[in-house]
mmCIF file of C-alpha atoms in Angstrom:
data_model
loop_
_atom_site.group_PDB
_atom_site.id
_atom_site.type_symbol
_atom_site.label_atom_id
_atom_site.label_comp_id
_atom_site.label_asym_id
_atom_site.label_seq_id
_atom_site.Cartn_x
_atom_site.Cartn_y
_atom_site.Cartn_z
ATOM 1 C CA PRO A 1 6.162 -13.059 -44.133
ATOM 2 C CA ALA A 2 5.254 -9.554 -43.087
ATOM 3 C CA GLN A 3 7.703 -6.750 -43.572
ATOM 4 C CA GLY A 4 7.832 -3.852 -41.185
ATOM 5 C CA GLY A 5 6.501 -0.763 -42.891
ATOM 6 C CA GLY A 6 7.431 2.813 -42.255
ATOM 7 C CA GLY A 7 4.955 2.882 -39.374
ATOM 8 C CA GLY A 8 7.483 1.903 -36.747
ATOM 9 C CA ALA A 9 8.037 -1.776 -37.340
ATOM 10 C CA GLY A 10 11.680 -1.120 -37.941
ATOM 11 C CA ARG A 11 14.246 1.373 -39.128
ATOM 12 C CA GLY A 12 14.324 1.942 -42.825
ATOM 13 C CA GLY A 13 11.153 -0.080 -43.420
ATOM 14 C CA GLY A 14 13.106 -3.228 -44.325
ATOM 15 C CA GLU A 15 13.228 -4.911 -40.959
ATOM 16 C CA ARG A 16 10.945 -7.787 -40.157
ATOM 17 C CA CYS A 17 9.204 -7.772 -36.792
ATOM 18 C CA ARG A 18 7.450 -10.719 -35.139
ATOM 19 C CA VAL A 19 5.143 -10.341 -32.138
ATOM 20 C CA GLY A 20 4.213 -13.069 -29.694
ATOM 21 C CA VAL A 21 1.278 -12.446 -27.371
ATOM 22 C CA VAL A 22 0.868 -14.395 -24.145
ATOM 23 C CA ALA A 23 -2.044 -13.628 -21.858
ATOM 24 C CA ARG A 24 -3.671 -15.092 -18.816
ATOM 25 C CA PRO A 25 -6.973 -13.381 -18.122
ATOM 26 C CA THR A 26 -8.638 -13.858 -14.759
ATOM 27 C CA LYS A 27 -11.926 -12.728 -13.289
ATOM 28 C CA SER A 28 -10.260 -9.514 -12.144
ATOM 29 C CA LEU A 29 -8.528 -8.975 -15.514
ATOM 30 C CA ARG A 30 -11.346 -9.357 -18.025
ATOM 31 C CA ARG A 31 -10.153 -6.308 -20.009
ATOM 32 C CA VAL A 32 -7.091 -8.268 -21.155
ATOM 33 C CA ALA A 33 -9.066 -9.547 -24.166
ATOM 34 C CA GLY A 34 -9.704 -6.007 -25.392
ATOM 35 C CA ASP A 35 -6.057 -5.065 -24.905
ATOM 36 C CA LEU A 36 -4.911 -8.068 -26.929
ATOM 37 C CA GLU A 37 -7.374 -7.310 -29.698
ATOM 38 C CA LYS A 38 -5.947 -3.779 -29.920
ATOM 39 C CA ILE A 39 -2.392 -5.099 -30.133
ATOM 40 C CA GLN A 40 -3.282 -7.592 -32.840
ATOM 41 C CA THR A 41 -5.157 -4.938 -34.814
ATOM 42 C CA PHE A 42 -2.217 -2.536 -34.484
ATOM 43 C CA CYS A 43 0.166 -5.201 -35.783
ATOM 44 C CA HIS A 44 -2.030 -6.348 -38.652
ATOM 45 C CA GLU A 45 -2.663 -2.779 -39.834
ATOM 46 C CA ARG A 46 1.085 -2.229 -40.052
ATOM 47 C CA GLY A 47 2.002 -5.550 -41.621
ATOM 48 C CA ILE A 48 3.684 -6.823 -38.466
ATOM 49 C CA GLU A 49 3.573 -10.587 -38.086
ATOM 50 C CA VAL A 50 1.754 -11.935 -35.041
ATOM 51 C CA CYS A 51 3.145 -15.341 -34.145
ATOM 52 C CA PRO A 52 0.536 -18.090 -34.605
ATOM 53 C CA SER A 53 1.638 -19.576 -31.289
ATOM 54 C CA SER A 54 0.288 -16.567 -29.408
ATOM 55 C CA ILE A 55 -2.045 -17.698 -26.643
ATOM 56 C CA TYR A 56 -4.884 -16.337 -24.530
ATOM 57 C CA ASP A 57 -5.836 -18.839 -21.859
ATOM 58 C CA GLU A 58 -7.083 -18.543 -18.287
ATOM 59 C CA LEU A 59 -5.392 -21.876 -17.481
ATOM 60 C CA LEU A 60 -2.061 -20.886 -19.006
ATOM 61 C CA THR A 61 0.856 -22.951 -17.648
ATOM 62 C CA ARG A 62 4.574 -22.319 -17.353
ATOM 63 C CA ASP A 63 5.420 -25.038 -19.888
ATOM 64 C CA ALA A 64 2.898 -23.631 -22.380
ATOM 65 C CA VAL A 65 4.391 -20.128 -22.124
ATOM 66 C CA LEU A 66 7.982 -21.295 -22.469
ATOM 67 C CA SER A 67 7.183 -23.520 -25.453
ATOM 68 C CA ARG A 68 5.295 -20.653 -27.152
ATOM 69 C CA VAL A 69 8.244 -18.326 -26.567
ATOM 70 C CA GLN A 70 10.541 -20.889 -28.215
ATOM 71 C CA VAL A 71 8.230 -20.977 -31.247
ATOM 72 C CA LEU A 72 8.343 -17.170 -31.401
ATOM 73 C CA PHE A 73 12.150 -17.198 -31.373
ATOM 74 C CA ALA A 74 12.352 -19.961 -34.020
ATOM 75 C CA ALA A 75 11.442 -17.671 -36.923
ATOM 76 C CA GLU A 76 14.147 -16.835 -39.434
ATOM 77 C CA GLY A 77 14.778 -13.487 -41.055
ATOM 78 C CA VAL A 78 13.390 -11.498 -38.130
ATOM 79 C CA SER A 79 15.296 -8.485 -36.837
ATOM 80 C CA LEU A 80 12.983 -7.555 -33.950
ATOM 81 C CA PHE A 81 11.062 -9.931 -31.694
ATOM 82 C CA VAL A 82 8.397 -8.521 -29.398
ATOM 83 C CA LEU A 83 7.018 -10.639 -26.572
ATOM 84 C CA PHE A 84 3.908 -9.164 -24.974
ATOM 85 C CA TYR A 85 2.496 -10.555 -21.722
ATOM 86 C CA ALA A 86 -0.795 -9.484 -20.178
ATOM 87 C CA GLY A 87 -1.860 -10.891 -16.828
ATOM 88 C CA HIS A 88 -0.958 -10.831 -13.158
ATOM 89 C CA GLY A 89 2.569 -10.127 -11.947
ATOM 90 C CA ARG A 90 4.196 -11.329 -8.749
ATOM 91 C CA GLU A 91 4.810 -8.678 -6.086
ATOM 92 C CA GLY A 92 8.517 -8.125 -5.546
ATOM 93 C CA SER A 93 9.680 -9.688 -8.802
ATOM 94 C CA GLY A 94 7.131 -8.897 -11.520
ATOM 95 C CA ASP A 95 7.232 -12.564 -12.578
ATOM 96 C CA TRP A 96 4.267 -13.670 -14.627
ATOM 97 C CA ILE A 97 1.771 -15.559 -12.465
ATOM 98 C CA LEU A 98 0.415 -18.567 -14.331
ATOM 99 C CA SER A 99 -1.938 -21.350 -13.295
ATOM 100 C CA ASP A 100 0.811 -23.708 -12.079
ATOM 101 C CA ALA A 101 4.056 -21.716 -11.660
ATOM 102 C CA ASP A 102 5.590 -18.350 -12.459
ATOM 103 C CA VAL A 103 7.711 -17.319 -15.439
ATOM 104 C CA GLY A 104 10.392 -14.736 -14.773
ATOM 105 C CA PHE A 105 12.305 -12.390 -17.015
ATOM 106 C CA GLU A 106 15.375 -14.607 -16.561
ATOM 107 C CA ASP A 107 13.430 -17.563 -17.998
ATOM 108 C CA VAL A 108 12.727 -15.563 -21.158
ATOM 109 C CA LEU A 109 16.333 -14.349 -21.346
ATOM 110 C CA THR A 110 17.612 -17.911 -21.014
ATOM 111 C CA LEU A 111 15.540 -18.946 -24.046
ATOM 112 C CA TRP A 112 16.661 -15.845 -25.946
ATOM 113 C CA ARG A 113 20.328 -16.481 -25.175
ATOM 114 C CA SER A 114 20.011 -20.053 -26.402
ATOM 115 C CA SER A 115 18.351 -18.964 -29.668
ATOM 116 C CA ARG A 116 20.343 -18.616 -32.853
ATOM 117 C CA HIS A 117 19.431 -14.915 -32.976
ATOM 118 C CA PHE A 118 21.407 -14.133 -29.853
ATOM 119 C CA ALA A 119 24.191 -16.511 -30.840
ATOM 120 C CA ALA A 120 24.534 -14.778 -34.223
ATOM 121 C CA ALA A 121 26.263 -11.848 -32.557
ATOM 122 C CA GLY A 122 27.993 -13.932 -29.922
ATOM 123 C CA PRO A 123 27.630 -13.157 -26.232
ATOM 124 C CA ALA A 124 31.140 -11.667 -26.116
ATOM 125 C CA ALA A 125 30.719 -9.496 -29.198
ATOM 126 C CA GLY A 126 31.341 -5.839 -28.676
ATOM 127 C CA PRO A 127 29.321 -2.961 -30.119
ATOM 128 C CA ALA A 128 31.175 -3.072 -33.446
ATOM 129 C CA ALA A 129 31.527 -6.856 -33.725
ATOM 130 C CA GLY A 130 28.345 -7.713 -35.598
ATOM 131 C CA ARG A 131 25.818 -6.566 -32.995
ATOM 132 C CA ALA A 132 23.951 -4.570 -35.640
ATOM 133 C CA ALA A 133 23.209 -7.781 -37.567
ATOM 134 C CA ALA A 134 21.785 -9.604 -34.552
ATOM 135 C CA ALA A 135 18.075 -9.662 -33.844
ATOM 136 C CA ARG A 136 16.710 -7.652 -30.953
ATOM 137 C CA LEU A 137 14.210 -8.618 -28.278
ATOM 138 C CA LEU A 138 11.629 -6.340 -26.687
ATOM 139 C CA VAL A 139 9.635 -7.737 -23.761
ATOM 140 C CA VAL A 140 6.465 -5.874 -22.768
ATOM 141 C CA SER A 141 4.951 -6.959 -19.481
ATOM 142 C CA ASP A 142 1.483 -5.514 -18.883
ATOM 143 C CA ALA A 143 1.237 -6.784 -15.322
ATOM 144 C CA CYS A 144 1.181 -5.517 -11.777
ATOM 145 C CA HIS A 145 4.647 -5.234 -10.225
ATOM 146 C CA SER A 146 6.376 -5.564 -13.604
ATOM 147 C CA GLY A 147 8.610 -2.580 -13.193
#
C-alpha cells in the first residue's frame, strides 16, 4: 500500500491516496493515452496508488465504469480517493459519454454515498462530528462540457 508523501498526496504525509483512471479514447481524442501516462507517472513517482481496476478502452461501457468505480471505493485505509475520467462529455450536463450509455456525476456520488467511506462520517454528521476522519473524494473530469 502506497503512502502519500510530502509531495501533495495528503496533509502531513501520512494520508493514503488511491487514484482510479477511467478513459474512453476515440479517433478525435487520441491524446488521451499520453495524458493517462502522465497521470500514472505522476502518481507512481510520488508513491500514490493507482487502482488496478483503472481502464483505458475505446469500447468502455456504463457497467464497466460503475463496477471499476466500486472497486476503487472498496479499498480500506484510504483517506483520499481520486477518480479521473478522460473522454467525451455530454453537452449540457458534462456526463461521460461511453459506448452504450452515459455516466453522470450523480451516478458516481450514489456509489460514493453507499460506500463505507461516506457512511463512516454519516450523511447527517456536522463539521465537528467525525467528518475529519472520513475519506474524501475528488472527481476530475477531463471532458468537454464538464464544467
